[in-house]
Rosetta silent file (secondary structure, phi, psi, omega in degrees, C-alpha in Angstrom):
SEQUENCE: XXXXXXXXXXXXXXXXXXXXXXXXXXXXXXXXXXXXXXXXXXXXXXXXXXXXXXXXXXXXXXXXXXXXXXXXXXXXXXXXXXXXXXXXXXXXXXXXXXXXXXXXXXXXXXXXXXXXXXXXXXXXXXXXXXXXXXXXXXXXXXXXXXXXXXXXXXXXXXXXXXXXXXXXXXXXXXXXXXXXXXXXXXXXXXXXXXXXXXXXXXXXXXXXXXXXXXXXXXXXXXXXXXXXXXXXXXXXXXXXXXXXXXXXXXXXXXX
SCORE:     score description
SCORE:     0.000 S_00000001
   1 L     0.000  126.023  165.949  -15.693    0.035   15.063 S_00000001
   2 L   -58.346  121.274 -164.776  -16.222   -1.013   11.842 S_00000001
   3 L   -18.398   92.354  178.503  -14.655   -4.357   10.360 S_00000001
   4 H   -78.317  -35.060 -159.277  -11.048   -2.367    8.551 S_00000001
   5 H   -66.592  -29.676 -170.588   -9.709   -5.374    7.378 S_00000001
   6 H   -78.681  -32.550  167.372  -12.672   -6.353    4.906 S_00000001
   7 H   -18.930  -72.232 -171.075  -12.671   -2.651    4.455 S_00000001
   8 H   -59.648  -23.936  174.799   -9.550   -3.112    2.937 S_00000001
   9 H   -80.531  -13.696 -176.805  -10.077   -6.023    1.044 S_00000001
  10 H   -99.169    5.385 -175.932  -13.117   -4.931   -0.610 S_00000001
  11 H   -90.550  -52.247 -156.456  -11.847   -1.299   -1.510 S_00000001
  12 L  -104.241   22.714  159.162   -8.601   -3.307   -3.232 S_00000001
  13 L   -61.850  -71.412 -146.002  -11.004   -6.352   -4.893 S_00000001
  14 L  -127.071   61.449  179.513  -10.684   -5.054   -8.098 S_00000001
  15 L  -104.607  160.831 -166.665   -7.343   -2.563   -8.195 S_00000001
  16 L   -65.659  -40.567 -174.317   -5.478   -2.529  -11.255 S_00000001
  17 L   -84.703   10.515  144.050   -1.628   -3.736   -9.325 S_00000001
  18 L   -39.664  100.498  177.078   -2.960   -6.852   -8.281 S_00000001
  19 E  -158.926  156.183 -166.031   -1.084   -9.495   -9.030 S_00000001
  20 E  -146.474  113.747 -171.439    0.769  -12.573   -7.603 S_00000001
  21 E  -167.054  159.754 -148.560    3.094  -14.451   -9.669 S_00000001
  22 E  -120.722  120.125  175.453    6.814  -16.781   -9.467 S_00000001
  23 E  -141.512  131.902 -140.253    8.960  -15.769  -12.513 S_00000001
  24 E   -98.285  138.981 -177.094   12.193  -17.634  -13.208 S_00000001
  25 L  -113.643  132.221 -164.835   15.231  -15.103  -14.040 S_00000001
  26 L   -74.911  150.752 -175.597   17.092  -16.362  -17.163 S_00000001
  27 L    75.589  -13.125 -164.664   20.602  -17.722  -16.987 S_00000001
  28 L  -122.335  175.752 -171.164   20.490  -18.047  -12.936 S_00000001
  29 L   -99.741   31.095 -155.021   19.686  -20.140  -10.462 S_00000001
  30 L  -103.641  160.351  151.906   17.323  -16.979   -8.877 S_00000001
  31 E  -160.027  146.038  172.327   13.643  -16.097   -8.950 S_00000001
  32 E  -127.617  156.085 -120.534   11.080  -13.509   -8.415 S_00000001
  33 E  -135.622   78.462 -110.517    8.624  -13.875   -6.650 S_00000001
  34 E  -138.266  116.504  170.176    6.160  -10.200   -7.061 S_00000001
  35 E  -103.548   78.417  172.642    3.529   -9.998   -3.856 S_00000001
  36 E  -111.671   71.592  165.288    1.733   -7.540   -5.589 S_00000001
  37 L  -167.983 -161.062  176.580   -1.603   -7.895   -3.547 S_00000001
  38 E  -109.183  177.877 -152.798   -3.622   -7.972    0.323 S_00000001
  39 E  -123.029  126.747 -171.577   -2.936  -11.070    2.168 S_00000001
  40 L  -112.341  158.714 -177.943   -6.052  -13.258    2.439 S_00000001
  41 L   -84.371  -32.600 -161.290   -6.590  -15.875    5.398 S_00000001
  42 L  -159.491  176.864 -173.438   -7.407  -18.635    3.357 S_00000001
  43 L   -89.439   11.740 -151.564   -8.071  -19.308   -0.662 S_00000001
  44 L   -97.636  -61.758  169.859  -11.950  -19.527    0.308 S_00000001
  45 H   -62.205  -45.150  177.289  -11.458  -15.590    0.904 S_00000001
  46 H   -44.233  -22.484 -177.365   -9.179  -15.309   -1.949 S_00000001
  47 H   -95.925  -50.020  171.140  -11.585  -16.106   -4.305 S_00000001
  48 H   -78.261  -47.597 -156.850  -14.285  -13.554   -3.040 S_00000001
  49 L   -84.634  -19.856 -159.152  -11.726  -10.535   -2.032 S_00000001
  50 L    74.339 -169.830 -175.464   -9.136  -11.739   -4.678 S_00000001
  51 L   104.589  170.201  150.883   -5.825  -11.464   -2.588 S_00000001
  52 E  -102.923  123.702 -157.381   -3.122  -14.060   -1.560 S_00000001
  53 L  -110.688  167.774 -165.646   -3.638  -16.659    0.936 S_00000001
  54 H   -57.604  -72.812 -165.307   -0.785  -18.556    2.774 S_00000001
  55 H   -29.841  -80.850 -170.096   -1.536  -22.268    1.109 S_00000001
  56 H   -41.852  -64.468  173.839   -0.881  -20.798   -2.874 S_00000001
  57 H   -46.723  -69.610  162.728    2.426  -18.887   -0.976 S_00000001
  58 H   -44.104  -25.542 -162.968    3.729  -21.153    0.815 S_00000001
  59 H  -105.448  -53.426 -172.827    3.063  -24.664   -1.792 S_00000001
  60 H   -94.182   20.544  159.361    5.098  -22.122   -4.568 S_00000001
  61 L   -92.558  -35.444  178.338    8.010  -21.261   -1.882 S_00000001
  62 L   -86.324  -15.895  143.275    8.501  -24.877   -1.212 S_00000001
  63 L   -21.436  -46.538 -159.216    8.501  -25.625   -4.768 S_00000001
  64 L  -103.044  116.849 -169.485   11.637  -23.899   -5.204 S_00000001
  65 L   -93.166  103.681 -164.183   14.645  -25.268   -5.979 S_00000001
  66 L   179.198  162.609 -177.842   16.997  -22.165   -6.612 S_00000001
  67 L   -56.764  -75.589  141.637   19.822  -19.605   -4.790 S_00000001
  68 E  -142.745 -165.267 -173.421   17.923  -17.027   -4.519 S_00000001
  69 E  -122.349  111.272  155.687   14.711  -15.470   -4.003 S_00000001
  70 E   -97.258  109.379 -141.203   13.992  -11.822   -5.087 S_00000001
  71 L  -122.348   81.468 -174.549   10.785  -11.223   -3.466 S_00000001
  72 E  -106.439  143.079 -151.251    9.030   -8.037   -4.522 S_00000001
  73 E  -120.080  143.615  175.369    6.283   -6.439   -2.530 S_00000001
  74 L  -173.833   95.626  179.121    4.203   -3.956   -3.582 S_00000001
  75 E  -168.189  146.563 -155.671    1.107   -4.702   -1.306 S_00000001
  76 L   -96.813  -10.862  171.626   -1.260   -3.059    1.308 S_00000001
  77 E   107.781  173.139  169.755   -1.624   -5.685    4.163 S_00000001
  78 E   164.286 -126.667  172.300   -3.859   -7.808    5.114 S_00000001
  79 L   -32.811  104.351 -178.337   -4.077  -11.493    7.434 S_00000001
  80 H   -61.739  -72.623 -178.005   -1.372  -11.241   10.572 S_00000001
  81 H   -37.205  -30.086 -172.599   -1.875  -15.061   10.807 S_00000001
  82 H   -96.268  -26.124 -171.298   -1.652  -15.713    6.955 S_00000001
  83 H   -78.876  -48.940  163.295    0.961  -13.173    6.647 S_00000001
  84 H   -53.906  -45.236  178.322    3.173  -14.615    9.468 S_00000001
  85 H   -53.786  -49.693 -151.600    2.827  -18.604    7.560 S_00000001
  86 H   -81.984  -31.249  166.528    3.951  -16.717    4.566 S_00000001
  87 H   -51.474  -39.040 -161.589    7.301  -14.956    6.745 S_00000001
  88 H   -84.246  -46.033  166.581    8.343  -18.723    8.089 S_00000001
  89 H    -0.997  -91.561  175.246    7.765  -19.929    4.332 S_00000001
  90 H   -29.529  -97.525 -167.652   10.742  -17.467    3.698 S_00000001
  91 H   -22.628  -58.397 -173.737   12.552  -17.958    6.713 S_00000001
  92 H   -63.844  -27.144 -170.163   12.490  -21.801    6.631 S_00000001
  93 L   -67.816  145.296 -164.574   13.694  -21.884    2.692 S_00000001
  94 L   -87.269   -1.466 -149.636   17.733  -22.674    2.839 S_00000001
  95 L   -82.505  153.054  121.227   17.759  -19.553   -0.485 S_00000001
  96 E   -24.095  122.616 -174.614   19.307  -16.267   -0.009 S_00000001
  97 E  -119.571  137.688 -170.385   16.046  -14.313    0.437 S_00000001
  98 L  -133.160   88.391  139.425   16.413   -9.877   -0.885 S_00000001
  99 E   -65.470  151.857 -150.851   13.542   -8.032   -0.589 S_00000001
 100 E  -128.004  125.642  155.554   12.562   -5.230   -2.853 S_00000001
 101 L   -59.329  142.007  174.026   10.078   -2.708   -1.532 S_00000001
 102 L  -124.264  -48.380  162.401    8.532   -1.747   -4.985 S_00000001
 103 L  -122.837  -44.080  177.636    5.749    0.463   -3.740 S_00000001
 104 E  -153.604  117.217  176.061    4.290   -0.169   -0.732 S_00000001
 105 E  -128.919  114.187 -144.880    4.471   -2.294    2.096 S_00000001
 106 E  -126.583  135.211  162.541    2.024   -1.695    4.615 S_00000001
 107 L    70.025 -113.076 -166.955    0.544   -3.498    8.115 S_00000001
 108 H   -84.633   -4.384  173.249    0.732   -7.313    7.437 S_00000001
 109 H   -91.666   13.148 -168.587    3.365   -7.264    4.359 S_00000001
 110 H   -85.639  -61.923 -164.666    5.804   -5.548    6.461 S_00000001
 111 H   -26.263  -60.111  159.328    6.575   -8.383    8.780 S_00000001
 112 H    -4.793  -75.384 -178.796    6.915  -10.521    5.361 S_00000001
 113 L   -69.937   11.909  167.260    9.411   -8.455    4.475 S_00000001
 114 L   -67.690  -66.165 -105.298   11.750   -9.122    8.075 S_00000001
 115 L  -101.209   12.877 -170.167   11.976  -12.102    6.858 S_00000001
 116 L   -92.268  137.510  160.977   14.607  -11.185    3.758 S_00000001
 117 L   -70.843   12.767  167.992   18.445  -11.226    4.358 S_00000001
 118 L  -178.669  120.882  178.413   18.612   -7.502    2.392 S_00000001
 119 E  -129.629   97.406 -176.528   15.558   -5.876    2.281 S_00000001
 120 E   -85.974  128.326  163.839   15.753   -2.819   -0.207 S_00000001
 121 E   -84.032  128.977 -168.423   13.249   -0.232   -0.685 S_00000001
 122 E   -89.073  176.871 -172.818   13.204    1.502   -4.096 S_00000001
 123 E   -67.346  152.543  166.662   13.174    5.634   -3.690 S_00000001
 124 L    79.074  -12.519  179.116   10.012    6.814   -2.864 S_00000001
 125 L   -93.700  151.501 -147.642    8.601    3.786   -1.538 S_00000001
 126 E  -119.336 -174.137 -163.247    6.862    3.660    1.800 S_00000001
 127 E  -170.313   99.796 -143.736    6.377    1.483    4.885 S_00000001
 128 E  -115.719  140.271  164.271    3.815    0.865    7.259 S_00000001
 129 E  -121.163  151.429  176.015    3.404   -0.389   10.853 S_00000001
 130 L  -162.213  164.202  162.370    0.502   -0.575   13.515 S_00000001
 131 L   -38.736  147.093  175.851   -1.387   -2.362   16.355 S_00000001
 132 L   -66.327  131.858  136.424   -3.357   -5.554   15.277 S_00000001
 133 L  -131.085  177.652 -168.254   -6.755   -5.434   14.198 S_00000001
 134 L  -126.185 -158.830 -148.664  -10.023   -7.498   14.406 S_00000001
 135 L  -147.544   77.333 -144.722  -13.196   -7.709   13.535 S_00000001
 136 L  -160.878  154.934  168.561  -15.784   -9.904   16.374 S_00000001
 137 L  -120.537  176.273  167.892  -19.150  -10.181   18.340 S_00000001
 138 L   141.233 -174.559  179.133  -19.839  -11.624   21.701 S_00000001
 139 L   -49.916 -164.527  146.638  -20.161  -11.103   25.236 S_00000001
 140 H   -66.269  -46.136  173.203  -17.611   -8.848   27.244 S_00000001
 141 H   -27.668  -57.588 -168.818  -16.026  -12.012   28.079 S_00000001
 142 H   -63.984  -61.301 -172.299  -15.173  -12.804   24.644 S_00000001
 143 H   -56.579  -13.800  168.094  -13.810   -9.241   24.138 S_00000001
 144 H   -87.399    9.322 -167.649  -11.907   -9.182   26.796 S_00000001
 145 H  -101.914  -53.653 -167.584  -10.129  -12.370   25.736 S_00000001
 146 H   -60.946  -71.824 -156.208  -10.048  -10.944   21.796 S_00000001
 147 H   -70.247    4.149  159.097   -8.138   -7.865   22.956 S_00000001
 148 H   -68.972  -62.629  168.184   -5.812  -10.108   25.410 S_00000001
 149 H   -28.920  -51.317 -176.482   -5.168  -11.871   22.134 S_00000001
 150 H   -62.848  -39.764 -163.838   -4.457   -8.707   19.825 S_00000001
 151 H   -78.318  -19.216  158.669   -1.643   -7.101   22.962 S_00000001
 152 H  -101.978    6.439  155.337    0.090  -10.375   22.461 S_00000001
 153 H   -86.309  -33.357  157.352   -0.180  -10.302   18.884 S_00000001
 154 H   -36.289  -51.764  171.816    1.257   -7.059   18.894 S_00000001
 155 H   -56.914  -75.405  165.524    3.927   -8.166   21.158 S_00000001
 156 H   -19.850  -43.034 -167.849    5.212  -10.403   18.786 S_00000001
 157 H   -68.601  -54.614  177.450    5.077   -8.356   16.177 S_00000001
 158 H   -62.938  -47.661  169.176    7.024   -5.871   18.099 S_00000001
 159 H   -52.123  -39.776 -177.575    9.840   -8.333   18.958 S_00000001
 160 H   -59.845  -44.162 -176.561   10.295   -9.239   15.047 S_00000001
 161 H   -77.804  -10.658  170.224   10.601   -5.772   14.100 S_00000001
 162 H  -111.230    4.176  139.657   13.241   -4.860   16.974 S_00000001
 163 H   -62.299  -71.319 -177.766   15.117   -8.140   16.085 S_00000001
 164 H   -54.204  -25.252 -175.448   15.442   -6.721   12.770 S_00000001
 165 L   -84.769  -35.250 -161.307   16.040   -3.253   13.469 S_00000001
 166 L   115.493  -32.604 -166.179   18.169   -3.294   16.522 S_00000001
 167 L   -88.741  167.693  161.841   15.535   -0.997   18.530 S_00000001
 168 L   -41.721  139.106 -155.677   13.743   -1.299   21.579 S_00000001
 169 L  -109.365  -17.480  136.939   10.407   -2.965   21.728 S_00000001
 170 L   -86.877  -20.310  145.795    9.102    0.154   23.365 S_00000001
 171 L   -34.431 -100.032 -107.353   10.204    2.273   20.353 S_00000001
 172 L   -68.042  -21.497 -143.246    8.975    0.008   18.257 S_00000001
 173 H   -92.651  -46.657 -167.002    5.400   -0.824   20.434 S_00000001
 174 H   -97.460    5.029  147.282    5.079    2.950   20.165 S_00000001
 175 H   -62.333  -51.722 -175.418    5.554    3.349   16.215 S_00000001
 176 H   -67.972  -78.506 -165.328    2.741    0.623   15.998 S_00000001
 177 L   -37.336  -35.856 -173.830    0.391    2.564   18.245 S_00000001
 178 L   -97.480   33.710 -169.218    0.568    6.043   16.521 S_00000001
 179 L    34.854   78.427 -165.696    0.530    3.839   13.033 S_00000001
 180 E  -108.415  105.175  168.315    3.859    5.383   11.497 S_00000001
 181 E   -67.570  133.311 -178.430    4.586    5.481    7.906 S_00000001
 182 L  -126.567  118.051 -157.478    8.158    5.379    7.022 S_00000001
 183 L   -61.554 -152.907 -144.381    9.683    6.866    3.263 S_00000001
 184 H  -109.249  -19.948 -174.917   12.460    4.479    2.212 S_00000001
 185 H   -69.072  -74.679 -178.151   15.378    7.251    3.827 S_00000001
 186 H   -26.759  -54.257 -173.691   13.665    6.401    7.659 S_00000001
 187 H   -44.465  -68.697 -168.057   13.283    2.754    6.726 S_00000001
 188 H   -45.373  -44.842 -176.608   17.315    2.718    6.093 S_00000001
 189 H   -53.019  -68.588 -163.755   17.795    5.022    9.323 S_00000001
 190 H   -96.579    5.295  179.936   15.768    2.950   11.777 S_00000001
 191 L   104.083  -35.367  173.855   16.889   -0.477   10.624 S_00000001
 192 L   -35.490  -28.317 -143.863   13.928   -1.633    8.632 S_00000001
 193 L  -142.708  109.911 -174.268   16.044   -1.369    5.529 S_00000001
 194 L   -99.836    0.332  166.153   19.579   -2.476    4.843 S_00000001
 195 L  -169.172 -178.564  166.320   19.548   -0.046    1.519 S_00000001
 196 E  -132.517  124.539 -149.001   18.133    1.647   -0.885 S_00000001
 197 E   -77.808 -159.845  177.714   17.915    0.941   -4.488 S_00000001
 198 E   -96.439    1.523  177.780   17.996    3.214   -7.796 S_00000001
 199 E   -99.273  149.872  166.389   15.221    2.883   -9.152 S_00000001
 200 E   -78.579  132.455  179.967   11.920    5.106   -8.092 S_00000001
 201 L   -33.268  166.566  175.776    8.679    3.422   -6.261 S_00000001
 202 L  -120.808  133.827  173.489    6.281    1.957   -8.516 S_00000001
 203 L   -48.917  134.568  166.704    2.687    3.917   -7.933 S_00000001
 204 L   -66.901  -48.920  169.053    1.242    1.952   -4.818 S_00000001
 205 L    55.578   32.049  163.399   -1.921    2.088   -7.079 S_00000001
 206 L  -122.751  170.169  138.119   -4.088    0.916   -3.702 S_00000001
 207 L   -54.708   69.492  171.899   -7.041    2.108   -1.596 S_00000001
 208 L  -103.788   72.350  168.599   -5.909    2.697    1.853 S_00000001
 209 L   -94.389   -3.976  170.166   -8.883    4.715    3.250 S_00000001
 210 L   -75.858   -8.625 -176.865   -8.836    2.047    5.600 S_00000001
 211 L   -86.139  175.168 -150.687   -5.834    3.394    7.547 S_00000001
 212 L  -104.740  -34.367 -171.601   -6.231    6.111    9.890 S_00000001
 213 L  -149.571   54.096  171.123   -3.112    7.924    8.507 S_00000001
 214 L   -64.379  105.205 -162.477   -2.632    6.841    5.084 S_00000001
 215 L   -37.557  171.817  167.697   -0.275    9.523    3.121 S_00000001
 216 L   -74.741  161.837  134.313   -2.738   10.984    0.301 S_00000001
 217 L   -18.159  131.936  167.655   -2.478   10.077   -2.941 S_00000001
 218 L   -56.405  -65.632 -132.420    0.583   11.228   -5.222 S_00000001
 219 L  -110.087   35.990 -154.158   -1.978   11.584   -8.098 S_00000001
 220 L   -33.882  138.847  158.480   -5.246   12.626   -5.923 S_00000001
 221 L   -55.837  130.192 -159.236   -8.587   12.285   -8.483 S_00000001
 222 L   -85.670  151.425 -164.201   -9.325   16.179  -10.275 S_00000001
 223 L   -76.567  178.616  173.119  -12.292   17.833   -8.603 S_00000001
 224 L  -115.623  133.229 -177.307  -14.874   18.058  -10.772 S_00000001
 225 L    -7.007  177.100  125.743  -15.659   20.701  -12.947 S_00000001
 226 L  -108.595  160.952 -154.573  -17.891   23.317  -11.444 S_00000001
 227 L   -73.523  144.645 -162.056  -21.085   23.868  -12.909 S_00000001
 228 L   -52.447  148.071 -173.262  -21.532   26.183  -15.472 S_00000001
 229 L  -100.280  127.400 -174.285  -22.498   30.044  -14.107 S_00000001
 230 L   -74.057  173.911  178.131  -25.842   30.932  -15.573 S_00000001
 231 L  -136.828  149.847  164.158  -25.287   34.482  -17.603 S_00000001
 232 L   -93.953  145.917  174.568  -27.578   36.939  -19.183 S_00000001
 233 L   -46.992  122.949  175.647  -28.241   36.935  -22.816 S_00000001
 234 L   -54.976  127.838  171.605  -26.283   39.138  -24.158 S_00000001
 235 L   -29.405  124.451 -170.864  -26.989   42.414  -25.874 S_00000001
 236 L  -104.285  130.903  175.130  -28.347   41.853  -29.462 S_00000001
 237 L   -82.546  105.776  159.047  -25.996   44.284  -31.884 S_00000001
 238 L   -38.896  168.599  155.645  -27.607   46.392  -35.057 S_00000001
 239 L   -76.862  -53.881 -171.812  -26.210   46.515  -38.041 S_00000001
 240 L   -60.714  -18.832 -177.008  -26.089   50.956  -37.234 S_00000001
 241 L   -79.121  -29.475 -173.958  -24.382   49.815  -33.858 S_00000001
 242 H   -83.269  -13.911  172.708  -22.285   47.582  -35.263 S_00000001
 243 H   -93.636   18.757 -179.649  -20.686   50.331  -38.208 S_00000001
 244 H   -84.579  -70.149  164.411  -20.445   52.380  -35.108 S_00000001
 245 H   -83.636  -21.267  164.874  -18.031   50.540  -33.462 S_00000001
 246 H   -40.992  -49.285  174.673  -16.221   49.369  -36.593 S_00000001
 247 H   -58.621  -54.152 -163.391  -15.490   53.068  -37.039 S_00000001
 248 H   -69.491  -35.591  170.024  -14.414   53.603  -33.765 S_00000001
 249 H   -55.743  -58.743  177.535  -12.048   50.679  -33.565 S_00000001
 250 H   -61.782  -21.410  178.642  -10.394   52.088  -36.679 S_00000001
 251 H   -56.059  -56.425  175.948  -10.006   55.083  -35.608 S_00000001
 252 H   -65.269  -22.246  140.972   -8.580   53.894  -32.928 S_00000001
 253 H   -45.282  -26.910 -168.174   -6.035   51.965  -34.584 S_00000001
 254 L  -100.179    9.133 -175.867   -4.811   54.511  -36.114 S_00000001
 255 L   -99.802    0.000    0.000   -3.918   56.906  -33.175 S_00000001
C-alpha cells in the first residue's frame, strides 16, 4: 500500500484554507486559535508539505495567558504522534478550552478536538475517524512489530474517543475500522459533540482522495465540455430559392 499520509500532505501542499494563526478577541481575556491545516510531525516537514507541526502548536499554547481558548478546526488530519502533543498542549493549559468544528475535522484533528471542554460543530460540518496508518520497509520482523504498534495506537485512540463519548471501545474500535464519517447531527447523537452551532460549515476546501470513503465534493469540478460534433456544410441557398421561401413564409403568416 501506498504511503496515504504523504498522499495527503502533498495533495493539500498548496490548498487555498491553509492557514494557522493565534488571534486575540478584543475586550476579553479569550483567543482563537484557527487549525486550519494537516498536522505535520515536525517543522522540518512543515516546511516541505506546509502543515502544522507540534513545536509552533504547542510554544503558542503555552504562550497564553488568557480564559479561554476558542480553537477552530477546519483541517484534514495528519501526524497521530504530533497530533496527540498538540491534544495534551490543550489538555494541560489551566483555560476553558471550546472547540468549533468549522469544516472539517478528519483522522488526526479529531482526537485534537477531545481535548475541548464544549466541542461544537457548525451545521454541515463533518467528522472523521479510522485505524492508524503508516508508511515503512523492512523485514517481516519489522512489520510485524509496526502493525503491533498501529493495534495499540488504535487502542488508545479508541479509549479517548469512548472517554469522551460515553461509548464502548468496541463501538468505537468498529467506527475506526469501517472509517465512519459523522455530519454534525451524529456527532451530537454519539457524544462527539456537546452542540451544535448556527452558523453553516465553512467549505472544507481539502483533497481527501486519500481516504477510502471521503464524502464527494459539495461543489464537484464541471466535466468538461464535449467536443464539438463535426456537421456537414450546409446547403448553399440561391437568391430564386431564397424568394421562394420568403413567399412561402408569408403566405404562411397570413393563414
Amino acid at each position: 500500500m501506498k504511503n496515504r499520509l504523504n498522499k495527503l500532505y502533498a495533495d493539500n501542499r498548496k490548498a487555498a484554507a491553509r492557514k494557522f494563526e493565534v488571534v486575540a478577541k478584543a475586550d476579553t481575556n479569550e483567543v482563537e486559535i484557527f487549525l486550519y491545516d494537516h498536522i505535520v510531525s515536525s517543522e522540518e516537514e512543515a516546511e516541505w508539505f506546509g502543515g502544522v507541526a507540534p513545536e509552533s502548536f504547542v510554544k503558542a499554547i503555552k504562550g497564553l495567558d488568557v480564559d479561554t481558548i476558542h480553537l477552530r478546526i477546519n483541517s484534514p488530519g495528519g501526524s497521530v504522534f504530533a497530533a496527540r502533543a498538540m491534544e495534551q498542549a490543550l489538555r494541560d493549559h489551566k483555560s476553558k478550552v471550546i472547540v468549533h468544528i468549522d469544516g472539517l475535522a478528519a483522522s488526526a484533528a479529531t482526537f485534537i478536538a477531545m481535548a475541548g471542554d464544549e466541542v461544537i460543530p457548525a451545521k454541515g460540518a463533518m467528522f472523521m475517524i479510522h485505524k492508524a496508518w503508516t508508511g515503512m520497509w523492512g523485514n517481516a520482523d519489522d512489520l510485524r512489530k509496526e502493525a503491533d504498534l498501529l493495534d495499540k495506537i488504535d487502542g488508545t485512540l479508541a479509549e479517548t474517543y469512548a472517554s469522551k463519548t460515553g461509548k464502548s471501545v468496541d463501538q468505537i474500535s468498529a467506527w475506526m475500522a469501517e472509517e465512519t464519517w459523522f455530519t454534525a447531527d451524529e456527532m451530537l447523537e454519539h457524544g462527539f459533540a456537546t452542540s451544535i452551532a448556527e452558523t453553516e460549515a465553512k467549505a472544507s476546501a481539502w483533497n481527501l482522495s486519500a481516504y477510502a470513503k471521503a464524502p464527494a465534493p459539495a461543489h464537484p469540478e464541471p466535466e468538461p465540455a464535449p467536443a464539438p460534433v463535426a456537421t456537414e456544410p450546409e446547403e448553399t441557398i440561391t437568391e430564386e430559392h431564397r424568394a421562394r421561401l420568403t413567399q412561402r413564409l408569408n403566405f404562411i403568416s397570413r393563414i
